[in-house]
Amino acid sequence: FFFRMSTARAARFAAWEAERATWRLANRGDTRYALERRVFRKQLRDMRRSLKEEDLLARRAAHVAARASERERTETPEGLRAAEERAAAQDEVRGALGAAANALQATLAHPTLGFWADSSYASASLASLLRHEPNLEAIAVRLRRMLSLSPTPRPLRSNEAMRRLRHWLRSLKMDAPEAPPVAEMQSWSILTPVYKETVLYSMADLEEESNDGRSFIEVLRGLHRDEWANFAQRLGESPSALSVARCASEPRLALQLRLWASMRGQTLARTVYGMMYYESALAFLVAVEAGSAGGGPAPPLPAASQTAAASALAQRKVGYVCACQVYGDYKRAGDPRAVDIEALMHAFPSLRVAYVERRGGGGGG
């Protein structure tokens, strides 16, 4: 029995080997599946090639038929007349453009006449144009700035400016849906709770020395050297000569210095300025939408009226409230932080401050 089973098993194995040998190719030893796959790929390539050739033949036949139809249409009297009129119009336009180019070249080459040659004539023409078109003044200023820019690429020295620019460039790649107009967008409100946080750095805070003997303003100047140089340039001062004592002598310089330092610390003023950028951005977007409405120019309204309308719409769409619970206590005690909060409200008329008013009798309301 064992011998018969072994013989049967050997026979089945031999049959399987013979069938497997038929699957292989003589030169590559490939299986039937790979062979069929290779044949299918070849058939698919041939089919694509034939379809491409048929498409080319069909397109060529359509092109030949279209040319024949155009030839038949132009050979008629009406077609010949239209072709002559079209050629005459082309010659007329070409002649007008050539005459204009020659006249412009002669004007520019004239030693005493012309817009570019006579500076007094050019200045008078620009002044007259700007008097009749007030909106052109801003366009002329921006155009001059664009034309006077140096083509040499200069890296940004401010890390914060580089961070914001990179964030804006990354946002350009976002697949965002088309936004509705500002007038149709939903309004929202922002609430910032405030208790006893610093509103603005005072001059005493800036002069306060740390353990290493350096004042707070000196630390900020060391961390933001380029921004300090820009700040001094805006004030018309030298970066090395601008100091706390120099700014303390003039109230205007003192307030500017306090704002500059507060924008680089954890203060309420920095948060308020950042949140109010939303209102400025919406007002700018309203002005842009007014200028691009219908694909035409901006409506004939004065610039002041456009700005006021844009600001009013932006204020209706975004509201910012600072919940300063102890603002009433600041006012009664004459705390300088109350004056700083009022300065922020004067800087941003749409800013609202919510506080708890305590009246006599120990009750709160």
Coordinates of N, CA and C in Angstrom, one line a residue, residues 50-277:
S50 N -3.1 53.0 -32.7 CA -4.1 53.0 -33.8 C -5.1 54.1 -33.6
L51 N -5.6 54.3 -32.3 CA -6.5 55.4 -32.0 C -5.9 56.7 -32.2
K52 N -4.7 56.9 -31.9 CA -4.0 58.2 -32.1 C -3.9 58.5 -33.6
E53 N -3.6 57.4 -34.4 CA -3.5 57.6 -35.8 C -4.8 58.0 -36.4
E54 N -5.9 57.3 -35.9 CA -7.2 57.6 -36.4 C -7.6 59.0 -36.1
D55 N -7.3 59.5 -34.9 CA -7.6 60.8 -34.5 C -6.9 61.9 -35.3
L56 N -5.6 61.6 -35.6 CA -4.8 62.5 -36.5 C -5.4 62.6 -37.9
L57 N -5.8 61.4 -38.4 CA -6.4 61.4 -39.7 C -7.7 62.1 -39.7
A58 N -8.5 62.0 -38.7 CA -9.8 62.7 -38.6 C -9.6 64.2 -38.5
R59 N -8.7 64.6 -37.7 CA -8.4 66.1 -37.6 C -7.8 66.6 -38.9
R60 N -7.0 65.9 -39.6 CA -6.5 66.4 -40.8 C -7.6 66.5 -41.9
A61 N -8.5 65.5 -41.9 CA -9.6 65.6 -42.8 C -10.5 66.8 -42.5
A62 N -10.8 67.0 -41.2 CA -11.6 68.2 -40.9 C -10.9 69.5 -41.3
H63 N -9.6 69.6 -41.1 CA -8.9 70.8 -41.5 C -8.9 71.0 -43.0
V64 N -8.7 69.9 -43.7 CA -8.8 70.0 -45.2 C -10.2 70.5 -45.6
A65 N -11.2 69.9 -45.0 CA -12.6 70.3 -45.4 C -12.9 71.8 -45.0
A66 N -12.3 72.2 -43.9 CA -12.6 73.6 -43.5 C -11.8 74.6 -44.4
R67 N -10.6 74.2 -44.9 CA -9.9 75.1 -45.8 C -10.6 75.1 -47.2
A68 N -11.2 73.9 -47.6 CA -11.9 73.9 -48.8 C -13.1 74.8 -48.7
S69 N -13.9 74.7 -47.6 CA -15.1 75.5 -47.4 C -14.7 77.0 -47.4
E70 N -13.6 77.4 -46.7 CA -13.2 78.8 -46.7 C -12.8 79.2 -48.1
R71 N -12.2 78.4 -48.9 CA -11.8 78.8 -50.2 C -13.0 79.0 -51.1
E72 N -14.0 78.1 -51.0 CA -15.2 78.3 -51.7 C -15.9 79.6 -51.3
R73 N -15.9 79.9 -50.0 CA -16.6 81.1 -49.6 C -15.9 82.4 -50.0
T74 N -14.6 82.4 -50.0 CA -13.8 83.6 -50.4 C -13.8 83.8 -51.9
E75 N -14.0 82.7 -52.6 CA -13.9 82.9 -54.1 C -15.2 83.5 -54.6
T76 N -16.2 83.6 -53.8 CA -17.5 84.3 -54.3 C -17.2 85.8 -54.3
P77 N -18.0 86.6 -55.0 CA -17.9 88.0 -55.0 C -18.0 88.7 -53.7
E78 N -18.9 88.2 -52.8 CA -19.1 88.8 -51.5 C -17.8 88.5 -50.6
G79 N -17.3 87.2 -50.7 CA -16.1 86.9 -50.0 C -14.9 87.7 -50.4
L80 N -14.7 87.9 -51.7 CA -13.6 88.7 -52.2 C -13.7 90.2 -51.7
R81 N -14.9 90.7 -51.7 CA -15.2 92.1 -51.3 C -14.8 92.2 -49.8
A82 N -15.3 91.2 -49.0 CA -15.0 91.3 -47.5 C -13.5 91.2 -47.3
A83 N -12.8 90.4 -48.0 CA -11.3 90.3 -47.9 C -10.6 91.6 -48.2
E84 N -11.1 92.2 -49.2 CA -10.5 93.5 -49.6 C -10.7 94.6 -48.5
E85 N -12.0 94.6 -48.0 CA -12.3 95.6 -46.9 C -11.4 95.3 -45.7
R86 N -11.3 94.0 -45.4 CA -10.5 93.7 -44.2 C -9.0 94.1 -44.4
A87 N -8.5 93.9 -45.6 CA -7.1 94.3 -45.8 C -6.9 95.8 -45.8
A88 N -7.9 96.5 -46.3 CA -7.9 98.0 -46.3 C -7.9 98.5 -44.8
A89 N -8.8 97.9 -44.0 CA -8.8 98.3 -42.6 C -7.5 98.0 -41.9
Q90 N -6.9 96.9 -42.2 CA -5.6 96.6 -41.5 C -4.6 97.6 -42.0
D91 N -4.5 97.9 -43.2 CA -3.6 98.9 -43.7 C -3.8 100.3 -43.1
E92 N -5.1 100.7 -42.9 CA -5.4 101.9 -42.2 C -4.9 102.0 -40.8
V93 N -5.2 100.9 -40.1 CA -4.8 100.9 -38.7 C -3.3 100.9 -38.6
R94 N -2.6 100.1 -39.4 CA -1.2 100.1 -39.4 C -0.6 101.5 -39.7
G95 N -1.2 102.2 -40.7 CA -0.7 103.5 -41.0 C -0.9 104.5 -39.9
A96 N -2.0 104.4 -39.2 CA -2.3 105.3 -38.0 C -1.3 105.1 -36.9
L97 N -1.0 103.8 -36.6 CA -0.1 103.5 -35.6 C 1.3 104.0 -35.9
G98 N 1.7 103.8 -37.2 CA 3.0 104.3 -37.6 C 3.1 105.8 -37.5
A99 N 2.0 106.5 -37.9 CA 2.1 108.0 -37.8 C 2.2 108.4 -36.4
A100 N 1.4 107.7 -35.5 CA 1.5 108.1 -34.1 C 2.9 107.9 -33.5
A101 N 3.5 106.7 -33.9 CA 4.8 106.5 -33.4 C 5.8 107.5 -33.9
N102 N 5.7 107.9 -35.2 CA 6.6 108.9 -35.7 C 6.4 110.2 -35.0
A103 N 5.2 110.6 -34.8 CA 4.9 111.9 -34.1 C 5.5 111.9 -32.7
L104 N 5.3 110.7 -31.9 CA 5.8 110.6 -30.6 C 7.3 110.7 -30.6
Q105 N 7.9 110.0 -31.6 CA 9.4 110.1 -31.6 C 9.9 111.5 -31.9
A106 N 9.2 112.2 -32.8 CA 9.6 113.5 -33.1 C 9.5 114.5 -31.9
T107 N 8.4 114.3 -31.1 CA 8.2 115.1 -29.9 C 9.2 114.9 -28.9
L108 N 9.5 113.6 -28.7 CA 10.6 113.3 -27.7 C 11.9 113.7 -28.1
A109 N 12.2 113.7 -29.4 CA 13.5 114.1 -29.8 C 13.7 115.6 -30.0
H110 N 12.6 116.4 -29.9 CA 12.7 117.9 -30.0 C 13.4 118.4 -28.9
P111 N 14.3 119.4 -29.1 CA 15.1 119.9 -27.9 C 14.4 120.8 -27.0
T112 N 13.3 121.4 -27.4 CA 12.6 122.4 -26.6 C 11.1 122.1 -26.3
L113 N 10.5 121.2 -27.1 CA 9.1 120.9 -26.9 C 9.0 119.5 -26.4
G114 N 7.8 119.2 -26.0 CA 7.5 117.8 -25.6 C 7.5 117.6 -24.1
F115 N 6.8 116.6 -23.6 CA 6.6 116.4 -22.2 C 7.9 116.0 -21.5
W116 N 8.7 115.2 -22.1 CA 9.9 114.7 -21.5 C 11.0 115.7 -21.6
A117 N 11.0 116.5 -22.6 CA 12.2 117.4 -22.8 C 12.1 118.7 -22.0
D118 N 10.8 119.2 -21.8 CA 10.6 120.5 -21.1 C 10.1 120.2 -19.7
S119 N 10.9 120.3 -18.7 CA 10.5 120.0 -17.3 C 9.5 120.9 -16.8
S120 N 9.5 122.2 -17.1 CA 8.5 123.1 -16.6 C 7.2 122.8 -17.2
Y121 N 7.1 122.5 -18.5 CA 5.9 122.1 -19.2 C 5.3 120.8 -18.6
A122 N 6.2 119.9 -18.3 CA 5.8 118.6 -17.7 C 5.2 118.9 -16.3
S123 N 5.8 119.7 -15.5 CA 5.3 120.0 -14.1 C 4.0 120.7 -14.2
A124 N 3.9 121.7 -15.1 CA 2.6 122.4 -15.2 C 1.5 121.4 -15.6
S125 N 1.8 120.5 -16.6 CA 0.8 119.6 -17.0 C 0.3 118.6 -15.9
L126 N 1.3 118.1 -15.1 CA 1.0 117.3 -14.0 C 0.1 118.0 -13.0
A127 N 0.5 119.2 -12.7 CA -0.2 120.0 -11.7 C -1.7 120.2 -12.1
S128 N -1.8 120.6 -13.4 CA -3.2 120.8 -13.9 C -4.0 119.5 -13.9
L129 N -3.4 118.4 -14.2 CA -4.1 117.1 -14.2 C -4.5 116.7 -12.8
L130 N -3.6 116.9 -11.8 CA -3.9 116.5 -10.4 C -5.0 117.4 -9.8
R131 N -5.0 118.7 -10.3 CA -6.1 119.6 -9.7 C -7.5 119.1 -10.2
H132 N -7.6 118.6 -11.4 CA -8.9 118.2 -11.9 C -9.2 116.8 -11.5
E133 N -8.2 116.0 -11.2 CA -8.4 114.6 -10.8 C -7.7 114.3 -9.5
P134 N -8.3 114.6 -8.3 CA -7.6 114.4 -7.0 C -7.1 113.0 -6.8
N135 N -7.9 112.0 -7.3 CA -7.5 110.6 -7.0 C -6.2 110.2 -7.7
L136 N -5.8 111.0 -8.7 CA -4.6 110.6 -9.4 C -3.3 110.9 -8.6
E137 N -3.4 111.8 -7.6 CA -2.2 112.1 -6.8 C -1.7 110.9 -6.1
A138 N -2.6 110.1 -5.5 CA -2.1 108.9 -4.8 C -1.6 107.9 -5.8
I139 N -2.2 107.8 -7.0 CA -1.7 106.9 -8.0 C -0.3 107.3 -8.5
A140 N -0.1 108.6 -8.7 CA 1.2 109.1 -9.1 C 2.3 108.9 -8.1
V141 N 1.9 109.0 -6.8 CA 2.9 108.8 -5.7 C 3.3 107.3 -5.7
R142 N 2.3 106.4 -5.8 CA 2.6 105.0 -5.7 C 3.4 104.6 -7.0
L143 N 3.1 105.2 -8.1 CA 3.8 104.8 -9.4 C 5.2 105.3 -9.3
R144 N 5.5 106.5 -8.7 CA 6.8 106.9 -8.5 C 7.6 106.0 -7.6
R145 N 7.0 105.6 -6.5 CA 7.7 104.6 -5.6 C 8.0 103.3 -6.3
M146 N 7.1 102.8 -7.1 CA 7.3 101.6 -7.8 C 8.5 101.7 -8.8
L147 N 8.5 102.8 -9.5 CA 9.5 103.0 -10.5 C 10.9 103.4 -9.9
S148 N 10.9 103.9 -8.7 CA 12.2 104.2 -8.1 C 12.7 103.1 -7.2
L149 N 12.1 102.0 -7.1 CA 12.6 100.9 -6.3 C 13.8 100.3 -6.9
S150 N 14.8 99.9 -6.1 CA 16.0 99.3 -6.6 C 15.7 97.9 -7.0
P151 N 16.2 97.4 -8.2 CA 15.9 96.0 -8.6 C 16.8 95.0 -7.8
T152 N 17.7 95.5 -7.1 CA 18.6 94.6 -6.3 C 17.8 94.0 -5.2
P153 N 17.7 92.6 -5.1 CA 17.0 92.0 -4.0 C 17.7 92.2 -2.6
R154 N 17.0 92.6 -1.7 CA 17.5 92.9 -0.3 C 16.8 92.0 0.7
P155 N 17.5 91.3 1.5 CA 16.8 90.4 2.5 C 16.2 91.3 3.6
L156 N 15.1 90.8 4.2 CA 14.5 91.5 5.3 C 15.3 91.3 6.5
R157 N 15.6 92.4 7.2 CA 16.4 92.4 8.4 C 15.6 92.1 9.7
S158 N 14.3 92.3 9.6 CA 13.4 92.0 10.7 C 12.9 90.6 10.7
N159 N 13.1 89.8 11.7 CA 12.6 88.5 11.8 C 11.0 88.4 11.8
E160 N 10.4 89.4 12.5 CA 9.0 89.5 12.5 C 8.4 89.7 11.2
A161 N 9.0 90.7 10.4 CA 8.5 90.9 9.1 C 8.7 89.7 8.2
M162 N 9.8 89.0 8.3 CA 10.0 87.8 7.5 C 8.9 86.7 7.9
R163 N 8.6 86.6 9.2 CA 7.6 85.6 9.6 C 6.2 85.9 9.0
R164 N 5.9 87.2 9.1 CA 4.6 87.6 8.5 C 4.5 87.4 7.0
L165 N 5.6 87.7 6.4 CA 5.6 87.6 4.9 C 5.5 86.1 4.5
R166 N 6.2 85.2 5.2 CA 6.1 83.8 4.9 C 4.7 83.3 5.2
H167 N 4.1 83.7 6.3 CA 2.7 83.3 6.6 C 1.8 83.7 5.5
W168 N 2.0 84.9 5.0 CA 1.1 85.4 3.9 C 1.3 84.7 2.6
L169 N 2.6 84.3 2.3 CA 2.9 83.6 1.1 C 2.3 82.2 1.2
R170 N 2.4 81.6 2.3 CA 1.8 80.2 2.5 C 0.3 80.3 2.4
S171 N -0.3 81.4 2.8 CA -1.8 81.5 2.7 C -2.3 81.6 1.2
L172 N -1.4 82.0 0.3 CA -1.7 82.1 -1.1 C -2.0 80.8 -1.7
K173 N -1.4 79.7 -1.2 CA -1.6 78.4 -1.7 C -2.8 77.7 -1.2
M174 N -3.6 78.3 -0.3 CA -4.8 77.7 0.3 C -5.9 77.7 -0.8
D175 N -6.6 76.5 -0.8 CA -7.7 76.4 -1.7 C -9.0 76.8 -1.0
A176 N -9.1 78.1 -0.8 CA -10.2 78.7 -0.1 C -11.3 79.0 -1.0
P177 N -12.6 78.9 -0.6 CA -13.7 79.3 -1.4 C -13.8 80.8 -1.6
E178 N -14.5 81.2 -2.6 CA -14.7 82.6 -2.9 C -15.5 83.3 -1.8
A179 N -14.9 84.3 -1.2 CA -15.6 85.0 0.0 C -16.7 85.9 -0.5
P180 N -17.7 86.1 0.2 CA -18.8 87.0 -0.1 C -18.3 88.5 0.1
P181 N -19.0 89.4 -0.4 CA -18.7 90.8 -0.1 C -18.7 91.1 1.4
V182 N -18.0 92.2 1.8 CA -18.0 92.5 3.2 C -19.4 92.9 3.7
A183 N -20.2 93.5 2.9 CA -21.5 93.9 3.3 C -22.4 92.7 3.6
E184 N -22.1 91.5 3.1 CA -22.9 90.3 3.3 C -22.3 89.4 4.3
M185 N -21.2 89.6 4.8 CA -20.5 88.7 5.7 C -21.2 88.9 7.1
Q186 N -21.0 87.8 7.9 CA -21.5 87.8 9.3 C -20.6 88.6 10.2
S187 N -21.2 89.3 11.1 CA -20.4 90.1 12.0 C -20.0 89.3 13.2
W188 N -19.0 89.7 13.9 CA -18.5 89.0 15.0 C -17.9 89.9 16.0
S189 N -17.8 89.5 17.3 CA -17.3 90.3 18.4 C -16.1 89.6 19.0
I190 N -15.2 90.4 19.6 CA -14.0 89.9 20.2 C -14.0 90.4 21.7
L191 N -13.8 89.5 22.6 CA -13.8 89.9 24.0 C -12.5 89.5 24.7
T192 N -11.8 90.5 25.3 CA -10.5 90.2 25.9 C -10.7 90.5 27.4
P193 N -10.6 89.5 28.3 CA -10.7 89.8 29.7 C -9.4 90.4 30.3
V194 N -9.5 91.5 31.1 CA -8.4 92.2 31.6 C -8.6 92.4 33.1
Y195 N -7.6 92.1 33.9 CA -7.8 92.4 35.3 C -6.8 93.5 35.8
K196 N -5.5 93.0 36.0 CA -4.5 94.0 36.5 C -3.3 93.9 35.6
E197 N -3.5 93.5 34.3 CA -2.3 93.4 33.4 C -1.8 94.8 33.1
T198 N -0.6 94.8 32.6 CA 0.1 96.1 32.2 C -0.6 96.6 30.9
V199 N -1.0 97.8 30.9 CA -1.6 98.4 29.7 C -0.5 99.0 28.8
L200 N 0.3 99.9 29.3 CA 1.5 100.5 28.6 C 2.6 100.5 29.6
Y201 N 3.8 100.3 29.1 CA 5.0 100.4 29.9 C 5.2 101.9 30.3
S202 N 5.4 102.2 31.5 CA 5.7 103.6 31.9 C 7.1 103.9 31.8
M203 N 7.5 105.1 31.9 CA 8.9 105.5 31.8 C 9.7 104.9 32.9
A204 N 9.1 104.7 34.1 CA 9.8 104.1 35.2 C 10.0 102.6 34.9
D205 N 9.1 101.9 34.3 CA 9.3 100.5 33.9 C 10.4 100.4 32.9
L206 N 10.5 101.3 32.0 CA 11.6 101.3 31.0 C 13.0 101.5 31.6
E207 N 13.0 102.3 32.7 CA 14.3 102.6 33.3 C 14.7 101.6 34.4
E208 N 13.8 100.7 34.8 CA 14.0 99.8 35.8 C 15.1 98.8 35.4
E209 N 16.1 98.6 36.3 CA 17.3 97.8 36.0 C 17.0 96.4 36.5
S210 N 17.6 95.4 35.8 CA 17.5 94.0 36.2 C 18.7 93.7 37.1
N211 N 18.9 92.4 37.3 CA 20.0 91.9 38.2 C 21.4 92.2 37.6
D212 N 21.5 92.2 36.2 CA 22.7 92.4 35.6 C 23.1 93.9 35.4
G213 N 22.2 94.8 35.9 CA 22.5 96.2 35.8 C 22.0 96.9 34.6
R214 N 21.3 96.2 33.7 CA 20.8 96.7 32.4 C 19.4 97.1 32.6
S215 N 19.0 98.2 32.1 CA 17.6 98.7 32.1 C 16.8 97.9 31.1
F216 N 15.4 98.0 31.3 CA 14.5 97.2 30.4 C 14.6 97.7 29.0
I217 N 14.7 99.0 28.8 CA 14.8 99.6 27.4 C 16.1 99.2 26.8
E218 N 17.2 99.0 27.5 CA 18.4 98.6 26.9 C 18.3 97.1 26.5
V219 N 17.6 96.3 27.2 CA 17.4 94.9 26.8 C 16.6 94.9 25.5
L220 N 15.6 95.7 25.4 CA 14.8 95.7 24.2 C 15.6 96.2 23.0
R221 N 16.4 97.2 23.2 CA 17.2 97.7 22.1 C 18.2 96.7 21.7
G222 N 18.7 95.9 22.6 CA 19.6 94.8 22.1 C 19.0 93.7 21.4
L223 N 17.7 93.4 21.7 CA 17.0 92.4 21.1 C 16.4 92.8 19.7
H224 N 16.2 94.1 19.5 CA 15.6 94.6 18.3 C 16.4 95.8 17.8
R225 N 17.6 95.5 17.4 CA 18.5 96.6 17.0 C 18.0 97.3 15.7
D226 N 17.6 96.5 14.7 CA 17.1 97.1 13.4 C 15.8 97.9 13.6
E227 N 14.9 97.3 14.4 CA 13.7 98.0 14.7 C 13.9 99.3 15.5
W228 N 14.9 99.3 16.4 CA 15.2 100.5 17.1 C 15.8 101.6 16.2
A229 N 16.6 101.2 15.2 CA 17.1 102.1 14.2 C 16.0 102.7 13.4
N230 N 15.0 101.9 13.0 CA 13.9 102.4 12.2 C 13.0 103.3 13.0
F231 N 12.9 103.0 14.3 CA 12.1 103.9 15.2 C 12.8 105.2 15.4
A232 N 14.1 105.2 15.5 CA 14.8 106.5 15.6 C 14.7 107.3 14.3
Q233 N 14.7 106.6 13.2 CA 14.6 107.3 11.9 C 13.3 107.9 11.8
R234 N 12.2 107.2 12.2 CA 10.9 107.8 12.1 C 10.8 109.1 13.0
L235 N 11.4 109.1 14.1 CA 11.4 110.3 15.0 C 12.4 111.4 14.6
G236 N 13.2 111.1 13.6 CA 14.2 112.0 13.2 C 15.4 112.2 14.1
E237 N 15.7 111.1 14.9 CA 16.7 111.1 15.9 C 17.8 110.1 15.5
S238 N 18.9 110.2 16.1 CA 20.0 109.2 15.9 C 19.8 108.0 16.8
P239 N 20.0 106.8 16.4 CA 19.7 105.7 17.3 C 20.6 105.7 18.5
S240 N 21.8 106.2 18.4 CA 22.7 106.2 19.6 C 22.3 107.3 20.5
A241 N 21.8 108.5 20.0 CA 21.5 109.6 20.8 C 20.1 109.5 21.5
L242 N 19.2 108.7 20.9 CA 17.9 108.5 21.5 C 17.9 107.7 22.8
S243 N 17.5 108.3 23.8 CA 17.5 107.7 25.1 C 16.2 108.0 25.9
V244 N 16.1 107.3 27.1 CA 14.9 107.5 27.9 C 14.9 109.0 28.4
A245 N 16.0 109.5 28.8 CA 16.1 110.9 29.3 C 15.7 111.9 28.2
R246 N 16.2 111.6 26.9 CA 15.8 112.5 25.8 C 14.3 112.4 25.5
C247 N 13.7 111.2 25.6 CA 12.3 111.1 25.3 C 11.4 111.7 26.5
A248 N 11.9 111.6 27.7 CA 11.2 112.1 28.8 C 11.0 113.6 28.8
S249 N 11.9 114.3 28.1 CA 11.8 115.7 28.1 C 10.7 116.2 27.2
E250 N 10.2 115.4 26.2 CA 9.1 115.8 25.3 C 8.0 114.7 25.5
P251 N 6.8 115.2 25.7 CA 5.7 114.2 25.9 C 5.4 113.4 24.7
R252 N 5.6 114.0 23.5 CA 5.3 113.2 22.3 C 6.3 112.1 22.1
L253 N 7.6 112.3 22.3 CA 8.6 111.3 22.2 C 8.4 110.2 23.3
A254 N 8.0 110.7 24.5 CA 7.8 109.7 25.6 C 6.7 108.7 25.3
L255 N 5.6 109.3 24.7 CA 4.5 108.4 24.3 C 4.9 107.4 23.2
Q256 N 5.6 107.9 22.2 CA 6.1 107.0 21.1 C 7.0 105.9 21.7
L257 N 7.9 106.3 22.6 CA 8.8 105.3 23.2 C 8.0 104.3 24.0
R258 N 7.1 104.7 24.7 CA 6.3 103.7 25.5 C 5.5 102.8 24.6
L259 N 5.0 103.3 23.5 CA 4.2 102.5 22.6 C 5.2 101.5 21.9
W260 N 6.4 101.9 21.5 CA 7.3 101.1 20.9 C 7.7 99.9 21.8
A261 N 8.0 100.2 23.0 CA 8.4 99.1 24.0 C 7.2 98.2 24.3
S262 N 6.0 98.8 24.4 CA 4.8 98.0 24.7 C 4.4 97.0 23.6
M263 N 4.8 97.4 22.3 CA 4.5 96.5 21.2 C 5.4 95.3 21.2
R264 N 6.4 95.3 22.0 CA 7.4 94.2 22.1 C 7.4 93.5 23.5
G265 N 6.3 93.6 24.2 CA 6.1 93.0 25.5 C 4.7 92.5 25.6
Q266 N 4.5 91.8 26.8 CA 3.2 91.2 27.0 C 2.3 92.3 27.7
T267 N 1.7 93.2 26.9 CA 0.9 94.3 27.3 C -0.5 94.2 26.7
L268 N -1.4 95.0 27.3 CA -2.7 95.1 26.7 C -2.7 95.9 25.5
A269 N -1.9 96.9 25.4 CA -1.8 97.7 24.2 C -1.4 96.9 22.9
R270 N -0.5 95.9 23.1 CA -0.2 95.1 22.0 C -1.3 94.2 21.5
T271 N -2.1 93.7 22.4 CA -3.3 92.9 22.1 C -4.3 93.8 21.4
V272 N -4.6 95.0 21.9 CA -5.6 95.9 21.3 C -5.2 96.3 19.9
Y273 N -3.9 96.6 19.7 CA -3.5 97.0 18.4 C -3.6 95.8 17.4
G274 N -3.3 94.6 17.9 CA -3.4 93.5 17.0 C -4.8 93.1 16.6
M275 N -5.8 93.2 17.6 CA -7.2 92.9 17.3 C -7.8 94.0 16.4
M276 N -7.4 95.3 16.6 CA -8.0 96.3 15.8 C -7.5 96.3 14.3
Y277 N -6.5 95.4 14.0 CA -6.1 95.3 12.6 C -7.2 94.6 11.8

